[in-house]
XYZ file of N, CA and C in Angstrom:
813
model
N 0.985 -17.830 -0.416
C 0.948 -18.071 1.022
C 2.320 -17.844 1.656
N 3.956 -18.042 0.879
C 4.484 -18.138 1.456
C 4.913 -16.465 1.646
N 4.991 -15.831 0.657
C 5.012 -14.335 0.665
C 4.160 -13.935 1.867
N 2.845 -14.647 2.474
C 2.219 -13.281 3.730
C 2.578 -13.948 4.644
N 2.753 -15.938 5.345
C 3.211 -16.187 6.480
C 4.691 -16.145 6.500
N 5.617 -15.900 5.801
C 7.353 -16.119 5.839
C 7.463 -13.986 6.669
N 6.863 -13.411 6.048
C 7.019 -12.054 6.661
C 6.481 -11.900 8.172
N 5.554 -12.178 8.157
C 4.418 -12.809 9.621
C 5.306 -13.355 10.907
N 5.881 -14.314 10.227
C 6.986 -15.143 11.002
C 8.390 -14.383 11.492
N 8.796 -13.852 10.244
C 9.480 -13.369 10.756
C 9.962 -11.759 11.582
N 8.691 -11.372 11.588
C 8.436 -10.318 13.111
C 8.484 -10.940 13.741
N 7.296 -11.828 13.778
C 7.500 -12.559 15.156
C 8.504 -12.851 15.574
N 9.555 -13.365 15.239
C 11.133 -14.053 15.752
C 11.783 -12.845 16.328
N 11.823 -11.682 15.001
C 12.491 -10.194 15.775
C 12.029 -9.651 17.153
N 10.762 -9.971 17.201
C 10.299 -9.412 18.245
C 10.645 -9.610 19.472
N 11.160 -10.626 19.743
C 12.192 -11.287 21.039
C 13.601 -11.011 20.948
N 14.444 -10.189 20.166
C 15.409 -9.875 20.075
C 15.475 -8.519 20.578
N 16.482 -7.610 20.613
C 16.904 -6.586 20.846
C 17.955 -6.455 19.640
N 17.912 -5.450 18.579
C 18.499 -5.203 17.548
C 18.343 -4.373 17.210
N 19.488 -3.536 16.344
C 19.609 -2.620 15.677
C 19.624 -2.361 14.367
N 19.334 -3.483 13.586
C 19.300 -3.880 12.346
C 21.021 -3.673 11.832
N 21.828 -3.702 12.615
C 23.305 -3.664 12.184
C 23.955 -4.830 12.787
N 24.468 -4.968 14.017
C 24.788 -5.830 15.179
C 24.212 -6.964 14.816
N 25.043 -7.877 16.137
C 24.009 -9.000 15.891
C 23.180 -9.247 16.860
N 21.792 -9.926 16.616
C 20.602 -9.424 17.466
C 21.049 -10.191 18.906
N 20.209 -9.922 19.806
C 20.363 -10.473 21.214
C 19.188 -10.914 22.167
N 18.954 -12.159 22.073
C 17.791 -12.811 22.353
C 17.651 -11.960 24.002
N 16.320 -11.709 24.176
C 15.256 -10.962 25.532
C 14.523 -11.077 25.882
N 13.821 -12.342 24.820
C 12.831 -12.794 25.195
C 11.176 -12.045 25.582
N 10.688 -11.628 26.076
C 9.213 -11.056 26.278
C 9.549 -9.467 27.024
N 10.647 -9.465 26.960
C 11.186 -8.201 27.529
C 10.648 -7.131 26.417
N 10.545 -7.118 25.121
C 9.908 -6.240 24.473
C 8.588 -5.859 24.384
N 7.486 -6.993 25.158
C 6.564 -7.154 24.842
C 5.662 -6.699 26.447
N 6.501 -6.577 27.555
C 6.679 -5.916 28.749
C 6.955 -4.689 28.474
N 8.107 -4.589 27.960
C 8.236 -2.621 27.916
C 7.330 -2.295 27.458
N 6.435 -2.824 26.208
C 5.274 -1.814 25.380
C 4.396 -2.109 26.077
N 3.470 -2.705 27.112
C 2.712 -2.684 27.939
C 2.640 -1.679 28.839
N 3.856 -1.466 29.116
C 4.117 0.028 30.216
C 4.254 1.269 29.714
N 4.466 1.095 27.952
C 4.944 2.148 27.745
C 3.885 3.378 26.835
N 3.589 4.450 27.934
C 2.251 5.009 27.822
C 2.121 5.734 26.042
N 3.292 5.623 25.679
C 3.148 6.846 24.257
C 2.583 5.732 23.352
N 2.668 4.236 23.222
C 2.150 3.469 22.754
C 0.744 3.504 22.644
N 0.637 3.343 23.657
C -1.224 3.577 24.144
C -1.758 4.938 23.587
N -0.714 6.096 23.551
C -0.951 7.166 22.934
C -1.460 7.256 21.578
N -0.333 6.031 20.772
C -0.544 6.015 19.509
C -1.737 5.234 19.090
N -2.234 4.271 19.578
C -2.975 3.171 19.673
C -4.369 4.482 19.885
N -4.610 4.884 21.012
C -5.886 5.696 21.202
C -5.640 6.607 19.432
N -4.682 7.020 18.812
C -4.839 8.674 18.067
C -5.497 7.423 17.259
N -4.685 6.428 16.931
C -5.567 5.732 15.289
C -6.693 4.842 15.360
N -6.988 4.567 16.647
C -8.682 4.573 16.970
C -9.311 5.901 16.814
N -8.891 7.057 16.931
C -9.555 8.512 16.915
C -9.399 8.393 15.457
N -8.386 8.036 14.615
C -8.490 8.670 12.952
C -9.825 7.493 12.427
N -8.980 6.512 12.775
C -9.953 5.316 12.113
C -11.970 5.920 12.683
N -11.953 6.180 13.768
C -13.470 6.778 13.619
C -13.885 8.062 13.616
N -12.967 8.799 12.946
C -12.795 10.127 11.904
C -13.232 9.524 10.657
N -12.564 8.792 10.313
C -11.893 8.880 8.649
C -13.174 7.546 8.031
N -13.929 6.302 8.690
C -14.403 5.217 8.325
C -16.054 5.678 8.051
N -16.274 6.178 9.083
C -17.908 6.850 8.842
C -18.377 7.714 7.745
N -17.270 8.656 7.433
C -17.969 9.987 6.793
C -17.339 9.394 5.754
N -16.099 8.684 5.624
C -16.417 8.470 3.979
C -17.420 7.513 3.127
N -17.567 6.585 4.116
C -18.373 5.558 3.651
C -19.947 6.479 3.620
N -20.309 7.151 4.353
C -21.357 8.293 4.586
C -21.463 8.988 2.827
N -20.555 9.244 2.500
C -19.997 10.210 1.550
C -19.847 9.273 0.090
N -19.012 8.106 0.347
C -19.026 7.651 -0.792
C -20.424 7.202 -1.169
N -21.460 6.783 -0.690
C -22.519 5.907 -0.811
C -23.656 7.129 -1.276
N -23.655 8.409 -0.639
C -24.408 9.559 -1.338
C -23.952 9.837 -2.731
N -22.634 9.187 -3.145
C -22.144 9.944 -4.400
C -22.434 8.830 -5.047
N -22.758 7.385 -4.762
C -22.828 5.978 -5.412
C -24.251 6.548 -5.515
N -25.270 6.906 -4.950
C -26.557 6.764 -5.371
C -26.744 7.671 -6.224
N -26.014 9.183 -6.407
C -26.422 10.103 -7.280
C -25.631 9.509 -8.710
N -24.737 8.823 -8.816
C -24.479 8.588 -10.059
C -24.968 7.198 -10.548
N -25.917 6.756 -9.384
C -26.279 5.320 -10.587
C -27.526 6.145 -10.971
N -27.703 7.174 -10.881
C -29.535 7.811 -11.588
C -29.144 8.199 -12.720
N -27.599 7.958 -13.279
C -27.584 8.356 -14.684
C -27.753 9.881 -15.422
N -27.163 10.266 -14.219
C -26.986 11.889 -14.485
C -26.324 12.343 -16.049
N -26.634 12.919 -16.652
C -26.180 13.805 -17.559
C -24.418 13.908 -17.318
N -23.837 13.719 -17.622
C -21.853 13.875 -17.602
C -21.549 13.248 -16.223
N -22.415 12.113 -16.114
C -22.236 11.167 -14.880
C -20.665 10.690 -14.968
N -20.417 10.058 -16.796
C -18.837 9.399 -16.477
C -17.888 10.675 -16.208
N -18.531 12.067 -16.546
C -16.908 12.675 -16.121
C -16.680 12.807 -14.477
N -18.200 12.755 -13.740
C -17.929 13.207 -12.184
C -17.020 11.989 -11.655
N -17.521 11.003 -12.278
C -16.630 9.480 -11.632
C -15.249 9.625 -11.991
N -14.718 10.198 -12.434
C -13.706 10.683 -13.101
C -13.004 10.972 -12.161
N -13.852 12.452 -12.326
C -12.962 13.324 -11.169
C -12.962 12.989 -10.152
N -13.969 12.580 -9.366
C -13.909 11.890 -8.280
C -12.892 10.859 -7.935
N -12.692 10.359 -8.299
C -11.471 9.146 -8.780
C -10.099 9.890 -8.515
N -10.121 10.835 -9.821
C -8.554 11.566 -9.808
C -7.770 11.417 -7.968
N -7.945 12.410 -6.936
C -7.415 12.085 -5.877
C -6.852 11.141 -5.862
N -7.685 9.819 -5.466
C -7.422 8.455 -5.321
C -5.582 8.054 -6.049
N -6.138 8.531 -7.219
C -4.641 8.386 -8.221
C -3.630 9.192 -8.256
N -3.527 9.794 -7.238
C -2.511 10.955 -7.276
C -1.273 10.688 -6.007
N -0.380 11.166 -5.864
C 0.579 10.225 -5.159
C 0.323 11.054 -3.483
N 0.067 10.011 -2.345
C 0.035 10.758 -1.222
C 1.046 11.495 -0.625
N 2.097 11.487 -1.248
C 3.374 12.533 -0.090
C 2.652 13.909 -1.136
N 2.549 13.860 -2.265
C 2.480 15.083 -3.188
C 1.351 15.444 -2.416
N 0.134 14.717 -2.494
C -1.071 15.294 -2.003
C -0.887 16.259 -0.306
N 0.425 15.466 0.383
C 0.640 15.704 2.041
C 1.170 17.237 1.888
N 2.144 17.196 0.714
C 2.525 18.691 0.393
C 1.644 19.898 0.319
N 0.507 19.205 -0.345
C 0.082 20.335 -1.094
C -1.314 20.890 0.046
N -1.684 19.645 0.758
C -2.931 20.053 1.685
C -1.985 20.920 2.874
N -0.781 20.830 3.156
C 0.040 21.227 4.253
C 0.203 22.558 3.743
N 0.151 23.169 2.443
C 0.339 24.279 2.303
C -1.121 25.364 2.394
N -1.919 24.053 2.039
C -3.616 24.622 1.966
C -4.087 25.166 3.191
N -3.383 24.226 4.152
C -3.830 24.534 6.019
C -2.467 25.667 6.717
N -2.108 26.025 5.762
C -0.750 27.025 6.373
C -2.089 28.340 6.673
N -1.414 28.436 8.262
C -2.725 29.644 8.771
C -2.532 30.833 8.059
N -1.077 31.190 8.029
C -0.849 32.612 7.172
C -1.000 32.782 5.605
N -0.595 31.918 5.038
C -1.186 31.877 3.309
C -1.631 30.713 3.060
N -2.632 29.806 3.877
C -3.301 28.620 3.277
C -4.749 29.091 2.960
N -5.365 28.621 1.787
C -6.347 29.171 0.994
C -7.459 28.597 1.881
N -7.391 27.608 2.671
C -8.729 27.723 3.379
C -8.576 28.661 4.220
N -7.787 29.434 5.637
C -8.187 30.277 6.169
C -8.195 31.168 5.426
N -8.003 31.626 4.373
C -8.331 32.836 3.487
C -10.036 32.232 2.814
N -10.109 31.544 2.461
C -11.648 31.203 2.415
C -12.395 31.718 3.445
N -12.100 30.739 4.583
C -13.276 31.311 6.004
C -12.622 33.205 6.152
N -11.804 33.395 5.887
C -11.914 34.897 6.241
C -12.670 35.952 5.169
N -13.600 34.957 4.200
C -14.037 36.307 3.013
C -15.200 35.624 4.016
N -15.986 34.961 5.549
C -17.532 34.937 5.579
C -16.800 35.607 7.085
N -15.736 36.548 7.461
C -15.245 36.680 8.446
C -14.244 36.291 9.623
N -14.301 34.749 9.298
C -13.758 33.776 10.297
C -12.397 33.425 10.479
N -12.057 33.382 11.633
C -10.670 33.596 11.629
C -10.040 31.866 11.772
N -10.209 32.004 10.926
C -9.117 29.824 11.263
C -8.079 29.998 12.094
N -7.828 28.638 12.451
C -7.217 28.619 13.334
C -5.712 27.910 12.699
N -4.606 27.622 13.543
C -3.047 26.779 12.862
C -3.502 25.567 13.246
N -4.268 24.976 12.019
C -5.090 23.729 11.571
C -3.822 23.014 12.526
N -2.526 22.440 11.564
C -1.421 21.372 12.393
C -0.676 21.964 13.067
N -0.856 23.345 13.723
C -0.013 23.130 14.895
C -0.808 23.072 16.022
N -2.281 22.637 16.070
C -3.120 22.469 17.199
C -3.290 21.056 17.342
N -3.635 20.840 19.049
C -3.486 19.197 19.153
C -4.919 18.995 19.011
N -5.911 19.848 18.746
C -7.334 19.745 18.555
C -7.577 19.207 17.163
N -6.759 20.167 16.298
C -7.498 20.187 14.935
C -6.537 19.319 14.037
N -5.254 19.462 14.335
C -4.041 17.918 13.991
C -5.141 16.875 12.871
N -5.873 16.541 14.131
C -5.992 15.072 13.232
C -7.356 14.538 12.472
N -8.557 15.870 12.741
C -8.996 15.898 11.942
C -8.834 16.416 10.278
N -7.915 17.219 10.550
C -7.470 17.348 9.403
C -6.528 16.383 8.808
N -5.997 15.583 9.317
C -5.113 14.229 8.707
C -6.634 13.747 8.020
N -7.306 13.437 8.818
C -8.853 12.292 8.361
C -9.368 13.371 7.279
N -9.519 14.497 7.116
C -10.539 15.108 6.007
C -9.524 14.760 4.387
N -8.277 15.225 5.243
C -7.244 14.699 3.783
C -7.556 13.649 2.918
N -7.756 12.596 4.053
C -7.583 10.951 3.574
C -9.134 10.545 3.104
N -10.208 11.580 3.690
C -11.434 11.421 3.071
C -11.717 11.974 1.823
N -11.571 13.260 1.513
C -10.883 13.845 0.566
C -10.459 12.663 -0.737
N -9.163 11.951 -0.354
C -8.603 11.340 -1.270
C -9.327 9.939 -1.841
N -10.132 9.264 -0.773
C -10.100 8.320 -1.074
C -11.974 7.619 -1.334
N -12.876 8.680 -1.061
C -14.155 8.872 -1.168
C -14.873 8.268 -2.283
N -13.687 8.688 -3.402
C -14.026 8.537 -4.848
C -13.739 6.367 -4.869
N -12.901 6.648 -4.858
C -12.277 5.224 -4.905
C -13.590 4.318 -4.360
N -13.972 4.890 -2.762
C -14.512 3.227 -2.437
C -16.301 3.690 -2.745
N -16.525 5.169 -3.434
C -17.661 5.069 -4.467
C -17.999 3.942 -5.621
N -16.553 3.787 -5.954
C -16.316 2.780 -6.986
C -17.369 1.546 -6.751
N -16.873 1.138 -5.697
C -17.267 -0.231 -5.265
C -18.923 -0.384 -4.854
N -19.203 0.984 -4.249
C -20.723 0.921 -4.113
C -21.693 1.157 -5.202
N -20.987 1.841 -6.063
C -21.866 2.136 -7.204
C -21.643 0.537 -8.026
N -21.124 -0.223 -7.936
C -21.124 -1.190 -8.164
C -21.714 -2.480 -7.795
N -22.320 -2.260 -6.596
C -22.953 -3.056 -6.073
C -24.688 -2.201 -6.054
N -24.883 -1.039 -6.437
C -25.586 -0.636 -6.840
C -26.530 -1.530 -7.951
N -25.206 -1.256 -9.016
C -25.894 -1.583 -10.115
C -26.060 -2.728 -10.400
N -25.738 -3.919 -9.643
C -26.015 -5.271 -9.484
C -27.454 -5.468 -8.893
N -27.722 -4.781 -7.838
C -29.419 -4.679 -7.853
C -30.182 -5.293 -8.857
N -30.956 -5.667 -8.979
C -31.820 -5.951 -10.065
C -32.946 -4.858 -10.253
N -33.298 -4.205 -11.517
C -34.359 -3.489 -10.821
C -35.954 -3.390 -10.900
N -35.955 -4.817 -10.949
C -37.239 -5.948 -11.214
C -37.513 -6.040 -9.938
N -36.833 -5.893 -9.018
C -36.940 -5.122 -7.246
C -37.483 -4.334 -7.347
N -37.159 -3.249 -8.246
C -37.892 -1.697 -7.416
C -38.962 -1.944 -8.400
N -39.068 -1.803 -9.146
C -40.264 -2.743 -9.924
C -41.738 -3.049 -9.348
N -41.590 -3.801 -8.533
C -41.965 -4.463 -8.083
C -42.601 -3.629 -6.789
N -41.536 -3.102 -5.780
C -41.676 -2.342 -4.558
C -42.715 -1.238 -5.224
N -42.392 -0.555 -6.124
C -43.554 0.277 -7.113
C -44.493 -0.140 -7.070
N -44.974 -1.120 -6.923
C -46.478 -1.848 -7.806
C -47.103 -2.158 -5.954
N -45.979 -2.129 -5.022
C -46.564 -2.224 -3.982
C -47.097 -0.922 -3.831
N -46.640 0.219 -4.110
C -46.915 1.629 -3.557
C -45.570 1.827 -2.477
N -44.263 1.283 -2.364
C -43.270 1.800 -1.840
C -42.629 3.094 -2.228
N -42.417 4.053 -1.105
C -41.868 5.105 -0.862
C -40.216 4.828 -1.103
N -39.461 6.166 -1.363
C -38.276 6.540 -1.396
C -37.431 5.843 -0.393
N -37.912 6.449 0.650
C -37.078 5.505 1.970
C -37.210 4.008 1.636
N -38.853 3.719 1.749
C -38.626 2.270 1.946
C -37.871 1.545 1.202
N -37.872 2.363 -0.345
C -37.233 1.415 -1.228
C -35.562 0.883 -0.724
N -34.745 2.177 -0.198
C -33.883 2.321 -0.030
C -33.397 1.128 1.385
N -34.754 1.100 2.297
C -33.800 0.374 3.355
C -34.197 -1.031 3.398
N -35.203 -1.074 2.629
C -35.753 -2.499 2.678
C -35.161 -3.366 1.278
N -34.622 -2.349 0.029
C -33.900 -2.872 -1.262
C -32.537 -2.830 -1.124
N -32.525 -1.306 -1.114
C -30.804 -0.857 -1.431
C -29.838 -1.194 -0.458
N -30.233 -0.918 1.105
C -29.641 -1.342 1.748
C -28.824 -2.850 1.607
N -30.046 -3.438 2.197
C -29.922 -4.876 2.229
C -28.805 -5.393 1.322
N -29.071 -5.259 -0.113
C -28.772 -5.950 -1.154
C -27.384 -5.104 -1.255
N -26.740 -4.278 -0.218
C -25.422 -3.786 -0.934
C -24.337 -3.822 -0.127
N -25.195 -4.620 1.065
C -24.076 -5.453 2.121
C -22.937 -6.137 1.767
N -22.786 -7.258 0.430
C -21.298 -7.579 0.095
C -20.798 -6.633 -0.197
N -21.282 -5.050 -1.136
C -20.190 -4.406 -1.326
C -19.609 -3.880 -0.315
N -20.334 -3.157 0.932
C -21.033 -2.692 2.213
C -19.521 -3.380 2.911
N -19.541 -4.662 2.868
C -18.797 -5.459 3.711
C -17.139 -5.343 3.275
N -17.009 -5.432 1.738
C -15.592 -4.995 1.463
C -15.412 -4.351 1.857
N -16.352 -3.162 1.525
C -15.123 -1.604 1.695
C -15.094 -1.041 2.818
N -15.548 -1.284 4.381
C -15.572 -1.606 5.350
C -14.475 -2.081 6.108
N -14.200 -3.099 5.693
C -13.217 -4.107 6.073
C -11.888 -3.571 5.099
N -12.028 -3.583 4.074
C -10.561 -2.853 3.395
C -10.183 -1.495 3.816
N -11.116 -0.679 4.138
C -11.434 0.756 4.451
C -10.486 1.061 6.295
N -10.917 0.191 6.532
C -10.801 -0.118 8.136
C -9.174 -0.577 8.210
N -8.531 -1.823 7.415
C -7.591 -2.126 7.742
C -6.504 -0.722 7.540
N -6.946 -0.173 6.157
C -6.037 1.130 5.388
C -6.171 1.675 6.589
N -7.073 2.266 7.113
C -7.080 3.380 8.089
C -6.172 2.817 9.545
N -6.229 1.637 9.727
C -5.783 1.218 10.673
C -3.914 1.358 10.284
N -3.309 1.401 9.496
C -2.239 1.300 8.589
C -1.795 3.021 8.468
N -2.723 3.695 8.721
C -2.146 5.569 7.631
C -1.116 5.841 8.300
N -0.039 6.196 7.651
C 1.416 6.481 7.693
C 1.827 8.094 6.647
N 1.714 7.636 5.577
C 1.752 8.271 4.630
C 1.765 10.536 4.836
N 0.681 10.156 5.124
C 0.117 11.887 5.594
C 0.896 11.888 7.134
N 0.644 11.490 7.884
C 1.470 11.827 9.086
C 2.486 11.960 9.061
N 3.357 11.406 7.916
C 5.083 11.679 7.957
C 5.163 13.061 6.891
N 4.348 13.368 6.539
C 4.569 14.470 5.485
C 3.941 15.382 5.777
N 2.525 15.745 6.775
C 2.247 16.835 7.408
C 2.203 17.373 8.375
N 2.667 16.094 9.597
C 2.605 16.516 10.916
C 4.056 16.098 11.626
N 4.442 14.725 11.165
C 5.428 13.766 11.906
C 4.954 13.674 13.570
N 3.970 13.164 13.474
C 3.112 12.968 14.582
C 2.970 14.174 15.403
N 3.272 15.131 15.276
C 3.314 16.191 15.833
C 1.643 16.547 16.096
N 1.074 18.253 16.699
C 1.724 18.719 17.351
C 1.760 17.718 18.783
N 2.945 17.531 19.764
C 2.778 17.018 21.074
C 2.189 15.633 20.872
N 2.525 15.407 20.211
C 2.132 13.918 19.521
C 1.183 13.314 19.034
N -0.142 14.341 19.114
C -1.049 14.063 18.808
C -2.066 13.365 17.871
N -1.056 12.972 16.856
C -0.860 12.511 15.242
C 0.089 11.654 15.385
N 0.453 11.104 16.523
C 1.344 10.149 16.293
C 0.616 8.738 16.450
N 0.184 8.033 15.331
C -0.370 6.779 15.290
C 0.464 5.661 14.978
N -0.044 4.444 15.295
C 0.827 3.150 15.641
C 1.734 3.318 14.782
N 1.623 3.042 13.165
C 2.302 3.071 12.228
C 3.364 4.152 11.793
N 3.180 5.192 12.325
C 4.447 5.897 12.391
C 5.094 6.062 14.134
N 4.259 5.429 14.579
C 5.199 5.345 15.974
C 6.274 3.682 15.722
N 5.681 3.068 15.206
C 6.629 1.548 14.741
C 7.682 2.070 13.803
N 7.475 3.182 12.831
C 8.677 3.391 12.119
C 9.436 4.766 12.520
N 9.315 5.218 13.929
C 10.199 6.016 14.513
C 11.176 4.917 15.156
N 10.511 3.838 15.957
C 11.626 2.643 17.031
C 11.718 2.063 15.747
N 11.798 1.801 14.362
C 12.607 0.689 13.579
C 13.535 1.396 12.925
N 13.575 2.879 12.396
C 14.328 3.148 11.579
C 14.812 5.014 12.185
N 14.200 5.325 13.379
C 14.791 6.545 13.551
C 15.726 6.244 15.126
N 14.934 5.636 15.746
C 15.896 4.614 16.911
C 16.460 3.512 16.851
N 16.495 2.695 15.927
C 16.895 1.759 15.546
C 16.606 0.415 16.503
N 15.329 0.267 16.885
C 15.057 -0.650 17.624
C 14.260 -2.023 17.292
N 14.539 -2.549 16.140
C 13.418 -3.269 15.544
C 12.903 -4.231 16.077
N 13.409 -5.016 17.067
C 12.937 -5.613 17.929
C 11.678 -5.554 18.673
N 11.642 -3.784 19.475
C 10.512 -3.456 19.793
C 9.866 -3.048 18.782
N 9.809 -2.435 17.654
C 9.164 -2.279 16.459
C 8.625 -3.718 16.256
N 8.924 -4.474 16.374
C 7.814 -5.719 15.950
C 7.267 -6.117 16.716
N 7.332 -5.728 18.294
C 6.282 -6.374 18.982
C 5.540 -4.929 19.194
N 5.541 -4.272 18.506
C 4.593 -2.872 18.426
C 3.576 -3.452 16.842
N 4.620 -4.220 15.849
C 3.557 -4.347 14.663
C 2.725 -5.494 14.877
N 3.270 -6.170 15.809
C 1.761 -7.676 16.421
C 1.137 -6.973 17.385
N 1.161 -5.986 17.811
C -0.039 -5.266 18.479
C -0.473 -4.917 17.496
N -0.525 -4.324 16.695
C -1.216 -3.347 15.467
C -2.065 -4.987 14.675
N -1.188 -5.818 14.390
C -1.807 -6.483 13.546
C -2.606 -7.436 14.794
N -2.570 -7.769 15.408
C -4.030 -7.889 16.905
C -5.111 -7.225 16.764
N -4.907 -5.981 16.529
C -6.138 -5.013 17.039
C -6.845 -4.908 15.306
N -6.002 -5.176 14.197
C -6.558 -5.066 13.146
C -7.374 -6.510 13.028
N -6.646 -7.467 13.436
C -7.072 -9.088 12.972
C -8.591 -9.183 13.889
N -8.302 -8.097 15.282
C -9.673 -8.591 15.897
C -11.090 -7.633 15.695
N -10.538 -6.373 15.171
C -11.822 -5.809 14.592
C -12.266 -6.022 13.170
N -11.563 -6.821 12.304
C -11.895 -7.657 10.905
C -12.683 -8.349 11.901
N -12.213 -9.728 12.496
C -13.132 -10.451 13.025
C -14.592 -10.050 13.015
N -14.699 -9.270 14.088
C -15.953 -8.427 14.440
C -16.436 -8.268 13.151
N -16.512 -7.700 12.365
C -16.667 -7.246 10.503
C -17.136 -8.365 10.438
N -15.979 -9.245 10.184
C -16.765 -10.786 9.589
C -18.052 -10.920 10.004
N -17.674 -11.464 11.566
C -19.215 -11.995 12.277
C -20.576 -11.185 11.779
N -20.058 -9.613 12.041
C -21.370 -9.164 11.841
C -21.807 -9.188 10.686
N -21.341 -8.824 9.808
C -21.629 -9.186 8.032
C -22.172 -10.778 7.450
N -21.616 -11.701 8.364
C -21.986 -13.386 7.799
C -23.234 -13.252 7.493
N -23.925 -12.775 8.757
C -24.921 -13.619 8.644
C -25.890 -12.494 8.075
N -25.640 -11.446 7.864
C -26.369 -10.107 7.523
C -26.136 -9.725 5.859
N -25.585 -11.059 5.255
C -25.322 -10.407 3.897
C -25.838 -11.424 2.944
N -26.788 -10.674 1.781
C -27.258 -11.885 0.998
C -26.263 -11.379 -0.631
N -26.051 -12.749 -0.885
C -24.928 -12.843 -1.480
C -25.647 -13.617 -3.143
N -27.084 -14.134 -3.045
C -27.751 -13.984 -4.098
C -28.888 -13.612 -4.716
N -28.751 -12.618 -5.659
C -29.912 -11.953 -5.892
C -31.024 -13.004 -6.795
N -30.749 -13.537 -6.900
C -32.062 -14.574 -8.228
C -33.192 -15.220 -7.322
């Protein structure tokens, strides 16, 4: 406890200062917390990682949960796909930022040489303020798909399948089984990776400093690398922390939301 409220606390305190992390700080009181209200590139950053976060939260969870159902059927070299699938996950993200940044290079990146053997001419994936940041989100879907498969195929196989069993002997269909069994019953996992899925995304730093630097025109510039341009490239940490209690606001109140809706929507025993 004292490791997550002693850090907690102490933003908060910075955040009323004016400092440079050198000097000594200089109390301002709500004056930091006024400037970022007015100050529109904030709101800039705040809108891009609401745009990644509902890029990046749907299609993987979309994605991981198609790949959780094809491997609990016990496919033939099922453990090597989980495998590979996985690999990404474990691989270090600046390396990965390198290597997709060279993949989306318009003049020798192997996807526009892909779309150009069906004709198509790609476009300069990061230097457009269009295509910027879906391609940040396909990266991070890409990487991390496998990982929160993990968790669903896991709550998969906790199912009982004295359920479907059963739904059989009723004469239940494919679908039904799925929304009236699978569904239902995979809401705790459903609910983690959701909520863990959501905070990460709310947090991505990583790829933006290594393929775009919020670029182009800022378009990629989300909270978390807009807080570590004012803490460590302007040296303002002061306003950097009343930029990271906005961030941790908007994260603490869409968990909330998560919670509520999950309480009462999740059965938590199968017997």
């Amino acid at each position: 406890m004292l490791f997550l409220v002693a850090p907690i606390a102490g933003v908060v305190v910075i955040s009323f200062f004016d400092w440079n992390l050198m000097g000594t700080p200089r109390f301002v009181g709500l004056a930091n917390y006024r400037e970022m209200m007015g100050d529109n590139e904030v709101w800039r950053a705040m809108r891009n990682t609401v745009y990644y976060v509902l890029l990046n939260i749907p299609a993987q969870t979309v994605l991981a949960l198609l790949l959780a159902l094809a491997m609990n059927r016990k496919l033939r070299g099922g453990k090597v796909f989980r495998v590979l699938f996985v690999l990404p996950w474990m691989a270090m993200p600046v390396a990965l930022g390198i290597v997709w940044s060279w993949a989306f290079d318009p003049q020798h990146g192997v996807v526009n040489q892909f779309l150009a053997l069906f004709g198509v001419d790609g476009p300069a994936w990061l230097s457009s303020t269009g295509w910027a940041m879906p391609v940040l989100a396909s990266v991070n879907i890409w990487q991390y798909t496998g990982y929160t498969m993990l968790f669903l195929l896991a709550g998969l196989q906790a199912i009982p399948e004295s359920l479907y069993e059963a739904a059989d002997l009723d004469g239940a269909k494919s679908v039904q089984r799925f929304f009236r069994i699978t569904l239902p019953l995979l809401r705790p996992s459903m609910f983690f990776v959701l909520v863990t899925n959501t905070i990460g995304s709310f947090q991505m730093f990583d790829t933006v400093y290594v393929m775009t630097q919020g670029g182009p025109g800022g378009s990629t510039d989300t909270m978390n690398y807009h807080i570590y341009q004012q803490a460590f490239q302007l040296f303002r940490s002061g306003y950097a922390s009343a930029l990271a209690m906005l961030l941790f606001a908007v994260i603490l109140l869409v968990t909330a939301v998560q919670v509520l809706y999950f309480r009462k929507r999740t059965v938590y025993d199968f017997s």
